[in-house]
Amino acid sequence: GRTCGAEALLRWNHPKLGLLSPDKFMEQAERSGIACDINAYVLENAIRLLGAWQTEPETSGLRLAVNIAAEQLFDPEFPRSLRETFKRHLAPQQLLTLEFTEETIAKNRDEAMKAMARLKTTGVRLSLDDFGTGYSSLSQLKDMPLSEIKIDGQFIRHMHDRPRDAALVKTM
């Protein structure tokens, strides 16, 4: 019955098209070479917010989840950059959860495991987002240094009227 955290979700308020979710603009941002800048901006502001939350009793201790791109996950300098950002904003690392999709790690599982191990040294939590979309098996999860998995919404959405979906969610 109490809020324990939030997820930062990027939206673009386009002057003609209105509010757009990342699936509508990030592909173009990647092609134009600005996706990394957008991701860095989001992460910087999320950690700044996390630090500011610690000064208020009603938000102190809340966790914040942020999606990261494959480029960030696989960047060997990313953990150092994270540490610096945490210091700059006096934010507790253990309250940040970095989320990435199954697709991100499916392309190169061995490198992904090394990247996750590097990130765990920063004290952040790691979450596998959209689990169940077809890339990972349950046996692969046991070796990953994850704090949590997030089951894809397609399983959750209809679990009350679809017993098979409910059984899958319970199993996961």
mmCIF file of C-alpha atoms in Angstrom:
data_model
loop_
_atom_site.group_PDB
_atom_site.id
_atom_site.type_symbol
_atom_site.label_atom_id
_atom_site.label_comp_id
_atom_site.label_asym_id
_atom_site.label_seq_id
_atom_site.Cartn_x
_atom_site.Cartn_y
_atom_site.Cartn_z
ATOM 1 C CA GLY A 1 0.000 0.000 0.000
ATOM 2 C CA ARG A 2 3.027 2.305 -0.192
ATOM 3 C CA THR A 3 5.027 3.507 -3.165
ATOM 4 C CA CYS A 4 8.478 1.915 -3.215
ATOM 5 C CA GLY A 5 9.822 3.232 -6.501
ATOM 6 C CA ALA A 6 9.285 4.592 -9.967
ATOM 7 C CA GLU A 7 10.490 4.126 -13.522
ATOM 8 C CA ALA A 8 11.788 7.002 -15.622
ATOM 9 C CA LEU A 9 10.093 6.861 -19.019
ATOM 10 C CA LEU A 10 11.216 9.188 -21.782
ATOM 11 C CA ARG A 11 8.611 10.959 -23.925
ATOM 12 C CA TRP A 12 9.020 13.587 -26.634
ATOM 13 C CA ASN A 13 6.404 16.306 -26.877
ATOM 14 C CA HIS A 14 6.565 16.808 -30.640
ATOM 15 C CA PRO A 15 5.060 20.142 -31.784
ATOM 16 C CA LYS A 16 2.871 18.503 -34.456
ATOM 17 C CA LEU A 17 2.544 14.845 -33.465
ATOM 18 C CA GLY A 18 2.030 15.323 -29.734
ATOM 19 C CA LEU A 19 3.465 13.037 -27.059
ATOM 20 C CA LEU A 20 5.645 10.291 -28.563
ATOM 21 C CA SER A 21 7.084 7.252 -26.803
ATOM 22 C CA PRO A 22 10.679 6.107 -27.484
ATOM 23 C CA ASP A 23 9.562 3.406 -29.907
ATOM 24 C CA LYS A 24 8.406 6.254 -32.168
ATOM 25 C CA PHE A 25 11.635 8.293 -32.158
ATOM 26 C CA MET A 26 14.643 6.425 -30.744
ATOM 27 C CA GLU A 27 15.301 4.470 -33.937
ATOM 28 C CA GLN A 28 15.717 7.763 -35.791
ATOM 29 C CA ALA A 29 17.845 9.106 -32.926
ATOM 30 C CA GLU A 30 20.115 6.061 -33.266
ATOM 31 C CA ARG A 31 20.445 6.547 -37.029
ATOM 32 C CA SER A 32 21.284 10.218 -36.571
ATOM 33 C CA GLY A 33 23.876 9.502 -33.876
ATOM 34 C CA ILE A 34 22.184 11.318 -30.971
ATOM 35 C CA ALA A 35 20.784 8.319 -29.089
ATOM 36 C CA CYS A 36 23.788 8.115 -26.760
ATOM 37 C CA ASP A 37 23.416 11.806 -25.922
ATOM 38 C CA ILE A 38 19.710 11.298 -25.162
ATOM 39 C CA ASN A 39 20.479 8.280 -22.980
ATOM 40 C CA ALA A 40 23.191 10.187 -21.103
ATOM 41 C CA TYR A 41 20.789 13.103 -20.537
ATOM 42 C CA VAL A 42 18.086 10.802 -19.165
ATOM 43 C CA LEU A 43 20.492 8.992 -16.839
ATOM 44 C CA GLU A 44 22.075 12.222 -15.566
ATOM 45 C CA ASN A 45 18.659 13.655 -14.739
ATOM 46 C CA ALA A 46 17.415 10.419 -13.184
ATOM 47 C CA ILE A 47 20.413 10.254 -10.834
ATOM 48 C CA ARG A 48 20.058 13.970 -10.040
ATOM 49 C CA LEU A 49 16.405 13.336 -9.151
ATOM 50 C CA LEU A 50 17.324 10.300 -7.069
ATOM 51 C CA GLY A 51 19.766 12.458 -5.103
ATOM 52 C CA ALA A 52 17.152 15.185 -4.597
ATOM 53 C CA TRP A 53 14.633 12.617 -3.364
ATOM 54 C CA GLN A 54 16.934 11.743 -0.468
ATOM 55 C CA THR A 55 16.416 15.186 1.091
ATOM 56 C CA GLU A 56 12.640 14.700 1.470
ATOM 57 C CA PRO A 57 11.159 12.254 4.005
ATOM 58 C CA GLU A 58 8.332 11.172 1.673
ATOM 59 C CA THR A 59 10.704 10.280 -1.202
ATOM 60 C CA SER A 60 13.840 9.237 0.659
ATOM 61 C CA GLY A 61 14.590 5.593 -0.023
ATOM 62 C CA LEU A 62 12.472 5.342 -3.178
ATOM 63 C CA ARG A 63 14.057 3.334 -5.970
ATOM 64 C CA LEU A 64 14.238 4.579 -9.538
ATOM 65 C CA ALA A 65 14.498 2.415 -12.658
ATOM 66 C CA VAL A 66 15.981 3.660 -15.932
ATOM 67 C CA ASN A 67 16.232 1.857 -19.257
ATOM 68 C CA ILE A 68 19.694 1.744 -20.785
ATOM 69 C CA ALA A 69 20.697 1.081 -24.371
ATOM 70 C CA ALA A 70 23.037 -1.639 -25.579
ATOM 71 C CA GLU A 71 25.725 0.981 -26.223
ATOM 72 C CA GLN A 72 25.685 1.930 -22.548
ATOM 73 C CA LEU A 73 25.651 -1.638 -21.282
ATOM 74 C CA PHE A 74 28.637 -2.638 -23.424
ATOM 75 C CA ASP A 75 30.634 0.578 -22.930
ATOM 76 C CA PRO A 76 33.592 -0.277 -20.633
ATOM 77 C CA GLU A 77 33.682 3.371 -19.448
ATOM 78 C CA PHE A 78 30.018 3.376 -18.407
ATOM 79 C CA PRO A 79 30.593 2.152 -14.806
ATOM 80 C CA ARG A 80 33.185 4.910 -14.197
ATOM 81 C CA SER A 81 30.810 7.510 -15.618
ATOM 82 C CA LEU A 82 28.016 6.209 -13.378
ATOM 83 C CA ARG A 83 30.182 6.458 -10.265
ATOM 84 C CA GLU A 84 31.053 10.067 -11.112
ATOM 85 C CA THR A 85 27.398 10.947 -11.658
ATOM 86 C CA PHE A 86 26.417 9.419 -8.315
ATOM 87 C CA LYS A 87 29.121 11.427 -6.541
ATOM 88 C CA ARG A 88 28.088 14.641 -8.291
ATOM 89 C CA HIS A 89 24.454 14.291 -7.210
ATOM 90 C CA LEU A 90 24.979 12.582 -3.822
ATOM 91 C CA ALA A 91 22.650 9.789 -4.890
ATOM 92 C CA PRO A 92 22.759 6.276 -3.393
ATOM 93 C CA GLN A 93 23.703 3.737 -6.070
ATOM 94 C CA GLN A 94 21.664 0.909 -4.545
ATOM 95 C CA LEU A 95 18.439 2.812 -5.263
ATOM 96 C CA LEU A 96 19.013 2.903 -9.027
ATOM 97 C CA THR A 97 17.918 -0.003 -11.202
ATOM 98 C CA LEU A 98 19.289 -0.190 -14.725
ATOM 99 C CA GLU A 99 16.964 -2.021 -17.088
ATOM 100 C CA PHE A 100 17.840 -3.579 -20.411
ATOM 101 C CA THR A 101 15.963 -5.923 -22.695
ATOM 102 C CA GLU A 102 16.510 -9.562 -23.507
ATOM 103 C CA GLU A 103 17.288 -8.522 -27.060
ATOM 104 C CA THR A 104 20.231 -6.434 -25.802
ATOM 105 C CA ILE A 105 21.956 -9.402 -24.206
ATOM 106 C CA ALA A 106 20.887 -12.051 -26.723
ATOM 107 C CA LYS A 107 23.209 -10.682 -29.404
ATOM 108 C CA ASN A 108 26.362 -11.388 -27.408
ATOM 109 C CA ARG A 109 25.663 -13.209 -24.170
ATOM 110 C CA ASP A 110 29.319 -13.606 -23.091
ATOM 111 C CA GLU A 111 30.072 -9.899 -23.491
ATOM 112 C CA ALA A 112 26.768 -9.051 -21.805
ATOM 113 C CA MET A 113 27.719 -11.158 -18.780
ATOM 114 C CA LYS A 114 31.038 -9.274 -18.497
ATOM 115 C CA ALA A 115 29.268 -5.935 -18.886
ATOM 116 C CA MET A 116 26.728 -6.824 -16.189
ATOM 117 C CA ALA A 117 29.526 -7.868 -13.826
ATOM 118 C CA ARG A 118 31.246 -4.483 -14.383
ATOM 119 C CA LEU A 119 28.003 -2.636 -13.665
ATOM 120 C CA LYS A 120 27.334 -4.613 -10.486
ATOM 121 C CA THR A 121 30.585 -3.199 -9.047
ATOM 122 C CA THR A 122 28.943 0.247 -9.022
ATOM 123 C CA GLY A 123 26.298 -0.917 -6.546
ATOM 124 C CA VAL A 124 23.320 -0.468 -8.880
ATOM 125 C CA ARG A 125 20.588 -3.032 -9.354
ATOM 126 C CA LEU A 126 20.171 -4.757 -12.728
ATOM 127 C CA SER A 127 16.850 -5.728 -14.246
ATOM 128 C CA LEU A 128 16.006 -7.745 -17.325
ATOM 129 C CA ASP A 129 13.084 -5.982 -18.986
ATOM 130 C CA ASP A 130 10.366 -7.582 -21.153
ATOM 131 C CA PHE A 131 11.266 -11.108 -20.082
ATOM 132 C CA GLY A 132 9.411 -13.753 -22.052
ATOM 133 C CA THR A 133 9.588 -12.140 -25.458
ATOM 134 C CA GLY A 134 11.574 -15.023 -26.883
ATOM 135 C CA TYR A 135 15.293 -14.445 -26.355
ATOM 136 C CA SER A 136 16.218 -15.867 -22.946
ATOM 137 C CA SER A 137 15.467 -19.125 -21.269
ATOM 138 C CA LEU A 138 14.980 -19.655 -17.559
ATOM 139 C CA SER A 139 18.217 -21.663 -17.478
ATOM 140 C CA GLN A 140 20.166 -18.642 -18.764
ATOM 141 C CA LEU A 141 18.814 -16.467 -15.951
ATOM 142 C CA LYS A 142 20.552 -18.435 -13.219
ATOM 143 C CA ASP A 143 23.981 -17.194 -14.331
ATOM 144 C CA MET A 144 23.035 -13.543 -14.735
ATOM 145 C CA PRO A 145 23.772 -11.074 -11.902
ATOM 146 C CA LEU A 146 20.221 -9.711 -11.967
ATOM 147 C CA SER A 147 18.353 -8.110 -9.097
ATOM 148 C CA GLU A 148 15.008 -8.692 -10.809
ATOM 149 C CA ILE A 149 13.270 -9.604 -14.002
ATOM 150 C CA LYS A 150 10.302 -7.751 -15.420
ATOM 151 C CA ILE A 151 7.840 -10.005 -17.159
ATOM 152 C CA ASP A 152 6.622 -8.641 -20.485
ATOM 153 C CA GLY A 153 3.273 -6.866 -20.221
ATOM 154 C CA GLN A 154 1.586 -9.180 -22.706
ATOM 155 C CA PHE A 155 1.586 -11.895 -20.016
ATOM 156 C CA ILE A 156 0.322 -9.638 -17.226
ATOM 157 C CA ARG A 157 -2.370 -7.801 -19.165
ATOM 158 C CA HIS A 158 -4.769 -10.737 -19.553
ATOM 159 C CA MET A 159 -3.763 -13.066 -16.761
ATOM 160 C CA HIS A 160 -7.092 -12.676 -14.926
ATOM 161 C CA ASP A 161 -9.155 -13.915 -17.871
ATOM 162 C CA ARG A 162 -6.571 -16.260 -19.425
ATOM 163 C CA PRO A 163 -5.549 -19.101 -17.113
ATOM 164 C CA ARG A 164 -2.581 -20.020 -19.323
ATOM 165 C CA ASP A 165 -1.128 -16.508 -18.983
ATOM 166 C CA ALA A 166 -1.618 -16.662 -15.222
ATOM 167 C CA ALA A 167 0.162 -20.023 -15.070
ATOM 168 C CA LEU A 168 3.091 -18.674 -17.101
ATOM 169 C CA VAL A 169 3.424 -15.625 -14.867
ATOM 170 C CA LYS A 170 3.331 -17.782 -11.759
ATOM 171 C CA THR A 171 6.014 -20.050 -13.232
ATOM 172 C CA MET A 172 8.228 -17.121 -14.181
#
